[in-house]
Structures are given as C-alpha cells and as structure tokens.
PDB file of C-alpha atoms in Angstrom:
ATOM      1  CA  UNK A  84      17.264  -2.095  -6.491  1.00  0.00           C
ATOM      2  CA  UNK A  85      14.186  -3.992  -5.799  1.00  0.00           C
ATOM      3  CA  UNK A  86      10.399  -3.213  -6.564  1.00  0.00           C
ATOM      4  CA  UNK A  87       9.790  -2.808  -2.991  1.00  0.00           C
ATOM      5  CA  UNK A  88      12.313  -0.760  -2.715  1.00  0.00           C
ATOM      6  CA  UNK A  89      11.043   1.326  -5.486  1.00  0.00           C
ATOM      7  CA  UNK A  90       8.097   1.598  -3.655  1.00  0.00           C
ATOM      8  CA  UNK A  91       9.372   2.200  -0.669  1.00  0.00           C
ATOM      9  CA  UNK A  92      12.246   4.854  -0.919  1.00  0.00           C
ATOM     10  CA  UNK A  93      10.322   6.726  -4.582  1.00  0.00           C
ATOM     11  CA  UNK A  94       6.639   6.287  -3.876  1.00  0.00           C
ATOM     12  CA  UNK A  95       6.272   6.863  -0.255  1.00  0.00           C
ATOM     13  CA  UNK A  96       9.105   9.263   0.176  1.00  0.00           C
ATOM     14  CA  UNK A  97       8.095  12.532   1.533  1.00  0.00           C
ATOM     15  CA  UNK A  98       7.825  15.441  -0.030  1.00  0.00           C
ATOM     16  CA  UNK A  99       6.823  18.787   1.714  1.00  0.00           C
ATOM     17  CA  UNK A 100       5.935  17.038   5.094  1.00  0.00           C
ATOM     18  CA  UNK A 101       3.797  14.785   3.010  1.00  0.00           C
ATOM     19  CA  UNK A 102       3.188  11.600   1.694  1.00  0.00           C
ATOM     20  CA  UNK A 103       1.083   9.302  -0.921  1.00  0.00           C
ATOM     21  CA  UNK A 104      -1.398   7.189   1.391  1.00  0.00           C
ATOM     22  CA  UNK A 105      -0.463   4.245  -0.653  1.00  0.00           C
ATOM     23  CA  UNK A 106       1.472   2.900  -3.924  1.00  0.00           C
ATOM     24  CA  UNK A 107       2.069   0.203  -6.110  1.00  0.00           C
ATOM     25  CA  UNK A 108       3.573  -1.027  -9.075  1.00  0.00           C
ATOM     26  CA  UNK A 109       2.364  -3.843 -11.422  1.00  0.00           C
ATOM     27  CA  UNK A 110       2.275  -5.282 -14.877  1.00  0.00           C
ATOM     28  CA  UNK A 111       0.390  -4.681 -17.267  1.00  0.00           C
ATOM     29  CA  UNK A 112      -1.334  -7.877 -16.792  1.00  0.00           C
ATOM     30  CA  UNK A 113      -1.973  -6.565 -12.709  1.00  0.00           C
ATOM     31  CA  UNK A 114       0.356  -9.275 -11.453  1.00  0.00           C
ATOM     32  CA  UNK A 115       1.504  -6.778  -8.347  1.00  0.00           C
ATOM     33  CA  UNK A 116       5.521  -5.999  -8.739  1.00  0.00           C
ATOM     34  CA  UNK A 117       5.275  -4.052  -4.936  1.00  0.00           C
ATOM     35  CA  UNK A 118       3.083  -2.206  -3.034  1.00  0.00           C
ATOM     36  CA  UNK A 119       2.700  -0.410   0.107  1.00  0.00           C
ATOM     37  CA  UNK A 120       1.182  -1.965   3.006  1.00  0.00           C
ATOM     38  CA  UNK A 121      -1.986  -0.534   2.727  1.00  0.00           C
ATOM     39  CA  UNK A 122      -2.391  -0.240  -1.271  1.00  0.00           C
ATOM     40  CA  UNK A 123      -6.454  -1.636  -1.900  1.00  0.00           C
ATOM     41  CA  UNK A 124      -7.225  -4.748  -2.915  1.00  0.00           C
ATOM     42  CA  UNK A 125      -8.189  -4.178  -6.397  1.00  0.00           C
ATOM     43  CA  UNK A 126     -10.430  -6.258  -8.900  1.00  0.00           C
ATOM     44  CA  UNK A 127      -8.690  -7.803 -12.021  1.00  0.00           C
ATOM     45  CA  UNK A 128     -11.584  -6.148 -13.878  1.00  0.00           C
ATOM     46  CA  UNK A 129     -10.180  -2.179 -12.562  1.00  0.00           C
ATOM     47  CA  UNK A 130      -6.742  -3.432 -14.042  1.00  0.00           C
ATOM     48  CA  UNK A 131      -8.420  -4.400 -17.320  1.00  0.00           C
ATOM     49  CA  UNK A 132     -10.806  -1.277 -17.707  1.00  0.00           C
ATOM     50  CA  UNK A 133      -7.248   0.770 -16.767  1.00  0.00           C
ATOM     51  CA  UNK A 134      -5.231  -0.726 -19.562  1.00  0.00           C
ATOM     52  CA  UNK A 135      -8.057  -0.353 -22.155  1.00  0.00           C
ATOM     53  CA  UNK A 136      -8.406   3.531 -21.166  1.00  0.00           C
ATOM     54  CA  UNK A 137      -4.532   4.024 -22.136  1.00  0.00           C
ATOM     55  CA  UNK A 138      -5.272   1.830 -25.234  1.00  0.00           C
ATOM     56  CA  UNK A 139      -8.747   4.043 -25.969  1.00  0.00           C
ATOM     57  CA  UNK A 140      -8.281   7.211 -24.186  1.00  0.00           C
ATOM     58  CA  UNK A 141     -11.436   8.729 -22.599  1.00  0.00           C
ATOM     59  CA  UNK A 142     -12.936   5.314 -21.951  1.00  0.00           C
ATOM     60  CA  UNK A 143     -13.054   5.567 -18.776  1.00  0.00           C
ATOM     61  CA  UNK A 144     -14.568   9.330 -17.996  1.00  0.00           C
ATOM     62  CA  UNK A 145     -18.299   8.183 -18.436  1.00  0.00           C
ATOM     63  CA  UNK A 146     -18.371   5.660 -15.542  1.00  0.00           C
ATOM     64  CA  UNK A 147     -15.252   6.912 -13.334  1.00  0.00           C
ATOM     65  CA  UNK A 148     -12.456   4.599 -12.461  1.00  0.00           C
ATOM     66  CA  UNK A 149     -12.457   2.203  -9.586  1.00  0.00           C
ATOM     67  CA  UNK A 150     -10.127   0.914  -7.749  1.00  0.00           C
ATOM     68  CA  UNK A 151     -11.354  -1.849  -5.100  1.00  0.00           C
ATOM     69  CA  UNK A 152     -14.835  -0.360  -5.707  1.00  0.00           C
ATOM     70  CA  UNK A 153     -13.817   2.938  -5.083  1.00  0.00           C
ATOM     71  CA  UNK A 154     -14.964   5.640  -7.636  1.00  0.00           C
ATOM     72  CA  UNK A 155     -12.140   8.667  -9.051  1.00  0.00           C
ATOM     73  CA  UNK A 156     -13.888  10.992 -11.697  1.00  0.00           C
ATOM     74  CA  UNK A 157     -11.313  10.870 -14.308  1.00  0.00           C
ATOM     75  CA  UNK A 158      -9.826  14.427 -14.747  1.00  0.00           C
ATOM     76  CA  UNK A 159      -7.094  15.209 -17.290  1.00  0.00           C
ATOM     77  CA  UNK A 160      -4.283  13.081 -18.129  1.00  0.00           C
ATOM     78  CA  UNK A 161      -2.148  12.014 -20.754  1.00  0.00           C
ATOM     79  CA  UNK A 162      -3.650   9.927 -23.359  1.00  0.00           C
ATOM     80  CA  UNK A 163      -2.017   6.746 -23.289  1.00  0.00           C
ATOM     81  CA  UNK A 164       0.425   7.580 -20.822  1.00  0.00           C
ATOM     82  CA  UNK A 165      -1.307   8.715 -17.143  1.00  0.00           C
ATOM     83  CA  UNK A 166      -4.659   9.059 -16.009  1.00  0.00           C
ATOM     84  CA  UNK A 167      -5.544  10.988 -12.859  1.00  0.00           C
ATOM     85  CA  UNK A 168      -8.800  10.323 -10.636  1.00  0.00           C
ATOM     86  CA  UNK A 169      -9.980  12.729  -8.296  1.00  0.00           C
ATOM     87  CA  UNK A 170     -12.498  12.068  -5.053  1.00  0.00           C
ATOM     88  CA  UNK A 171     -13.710  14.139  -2.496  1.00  0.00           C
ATOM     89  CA  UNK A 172     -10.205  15.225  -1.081  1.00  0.00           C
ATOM     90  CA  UNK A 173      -7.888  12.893  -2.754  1.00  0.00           C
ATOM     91  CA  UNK A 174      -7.318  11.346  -6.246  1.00  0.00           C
ATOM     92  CA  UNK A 175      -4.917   8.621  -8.069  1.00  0.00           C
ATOM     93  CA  UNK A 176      -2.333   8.950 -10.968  1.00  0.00           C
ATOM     94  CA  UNK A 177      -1.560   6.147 -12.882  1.00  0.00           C
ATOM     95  CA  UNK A 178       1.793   6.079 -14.905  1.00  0.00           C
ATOM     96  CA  UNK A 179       1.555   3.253 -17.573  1.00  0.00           C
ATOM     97  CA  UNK A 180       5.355   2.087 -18.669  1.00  0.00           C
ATOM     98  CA  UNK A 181       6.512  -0.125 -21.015  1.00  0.00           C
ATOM     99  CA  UNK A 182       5.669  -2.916 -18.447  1.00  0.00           C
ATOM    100  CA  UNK A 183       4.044  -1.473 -15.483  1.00  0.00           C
ATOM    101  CA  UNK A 184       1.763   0.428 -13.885  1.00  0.00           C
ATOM    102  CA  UNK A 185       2.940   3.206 -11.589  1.00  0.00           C
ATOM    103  CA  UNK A 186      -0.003   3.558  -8.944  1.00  0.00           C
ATOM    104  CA  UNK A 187      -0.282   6.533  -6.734  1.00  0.00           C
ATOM    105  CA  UNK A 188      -3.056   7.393  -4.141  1.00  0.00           C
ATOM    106  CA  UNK A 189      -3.328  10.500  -1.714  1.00  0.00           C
ATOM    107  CA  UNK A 190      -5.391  12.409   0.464  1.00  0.00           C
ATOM    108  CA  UNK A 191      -4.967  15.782   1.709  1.00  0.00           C
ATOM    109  CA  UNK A 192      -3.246  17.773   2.896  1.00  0.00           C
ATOM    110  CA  UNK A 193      -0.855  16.181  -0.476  1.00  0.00           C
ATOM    111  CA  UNK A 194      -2.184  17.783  -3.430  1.00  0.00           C
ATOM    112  CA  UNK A 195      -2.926  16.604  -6.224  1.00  0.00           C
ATOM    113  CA  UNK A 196       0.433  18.083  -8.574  1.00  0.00           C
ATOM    114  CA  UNK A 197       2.900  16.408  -5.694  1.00  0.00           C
ATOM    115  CA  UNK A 198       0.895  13.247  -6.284  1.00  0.00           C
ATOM    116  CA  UNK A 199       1.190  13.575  -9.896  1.00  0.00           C
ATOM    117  CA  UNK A 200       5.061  14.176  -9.344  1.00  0.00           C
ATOM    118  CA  UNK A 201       5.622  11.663  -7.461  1.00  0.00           C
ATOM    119  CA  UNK A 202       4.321   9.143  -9.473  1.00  0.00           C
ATOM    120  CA  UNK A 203       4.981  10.245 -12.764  1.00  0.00           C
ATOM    121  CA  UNK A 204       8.713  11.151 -11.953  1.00  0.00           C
ATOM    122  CA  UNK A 205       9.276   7.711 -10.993  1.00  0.00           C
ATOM    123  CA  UNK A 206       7.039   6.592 -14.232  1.00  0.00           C
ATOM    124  CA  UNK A 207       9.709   8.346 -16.700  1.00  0.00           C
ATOM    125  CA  UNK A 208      12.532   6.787 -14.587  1.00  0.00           C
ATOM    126  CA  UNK A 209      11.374   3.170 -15.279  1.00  0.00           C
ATOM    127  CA  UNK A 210      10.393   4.043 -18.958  1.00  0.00           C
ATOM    128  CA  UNK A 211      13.527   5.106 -19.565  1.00  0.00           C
ATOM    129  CA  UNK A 212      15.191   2.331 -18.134  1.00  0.00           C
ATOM    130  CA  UNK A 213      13.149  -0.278 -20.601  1.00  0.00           C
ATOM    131  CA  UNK A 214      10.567  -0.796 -17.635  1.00  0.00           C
TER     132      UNK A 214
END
C-alpha cells in the first residue's frame, strides 16, 4: 500500500458521518510521506519544535503549537508518543512512530476522541509494522 493511500483510505475515512479536515504523514525530519489535499503548509521550524516536545515532553504547552502559524493549546497527550492541540472548535493529534509523524486535523462536528482514534489507530499500525 502506498502513503497516499494510507492517507487516503485510514486518515480521511469516515467515521460517524465524519471526517478529519486534513492529514498527513511525514518523517521525522518533515520530509512529507502524503498528505491530503488541503493539509497546511507548515514551517520546518513547527516540525522541529514538534519533535523536540516528544524528545522533552511539555515543551511545547507554554507557547502552544503551530502549525502554518496556526496556534493549538497543547492539552494532554502521551509523553513521547502523541500530542493533541485544541482551538476554538477543532484540535490536532500527532502520532510520532518510529519514522513518522501521523498528523491529524478536525473541526466540528468530529470530536476530538474520533480524531484522536483516527490518528492514533493508524499510528500503532505503522509502529508495529517497523514504521
């Protein structure tokens, strides 16, 4: 299976009626793998303060975490392994593997746990694998 398809047919599947407005998945160096049509344009310095949060967890919760300038208040996670953002009425999870990033973003009416799901399910899966 391809990364696209990855993103494709695990990221932006639906679940509930619902789907994540837009996925990716990268290396750990931010070299994009796939991503959804309309996944940001991110700064290699977001990629960079993201890996050094899952290498020092809680670095990031003093000055949020942006992706292409925009701000999630990091909420709870797992230290070296996911962080979640939340804004206004959406938020991010962010599934670290033993290669890539797993990069989720929705809006409502998703919630935040199917967002988490989603992303982290497919996280394990590629973890597992050696990914």
């Amino acid at each position: 299976m391809s990364w696209q398809a990855y993103v494709d047919d695990h990221l932006m599947c639906e679940i509930d009626g619902r789907h994540l407005t837009a996925a990716a998945i990268l290396g750990h160096d931010g070299i994009v793998w796939a991503q959804s049509a309309n996944f940001p344009h991110f700064r290699p310095e977001e990629i960079a303060a993201i890996m050094d949060d899952f290498e020092e967890p809680g670095s990031l919760a003093p000055t949020g975490l942006y992706l292409d300038g925009t701000k999630y208040m990091v909420i709870q996670g797992e230290p070296g392994a996911v962080i979640r953002g939340k804004k206004s009425a959406g938020g991010v999870t962010i599934k670290k593997t033993n290669l890539a990033l797993v990069i989720g973003i929705y809006e409502e009416p998703m919630t935040g746990g199917q967002g988490n799901m989603i992303v982290e399910r497919l996280g394990d899966y590629l973890y597992e694998q050696g990914f």
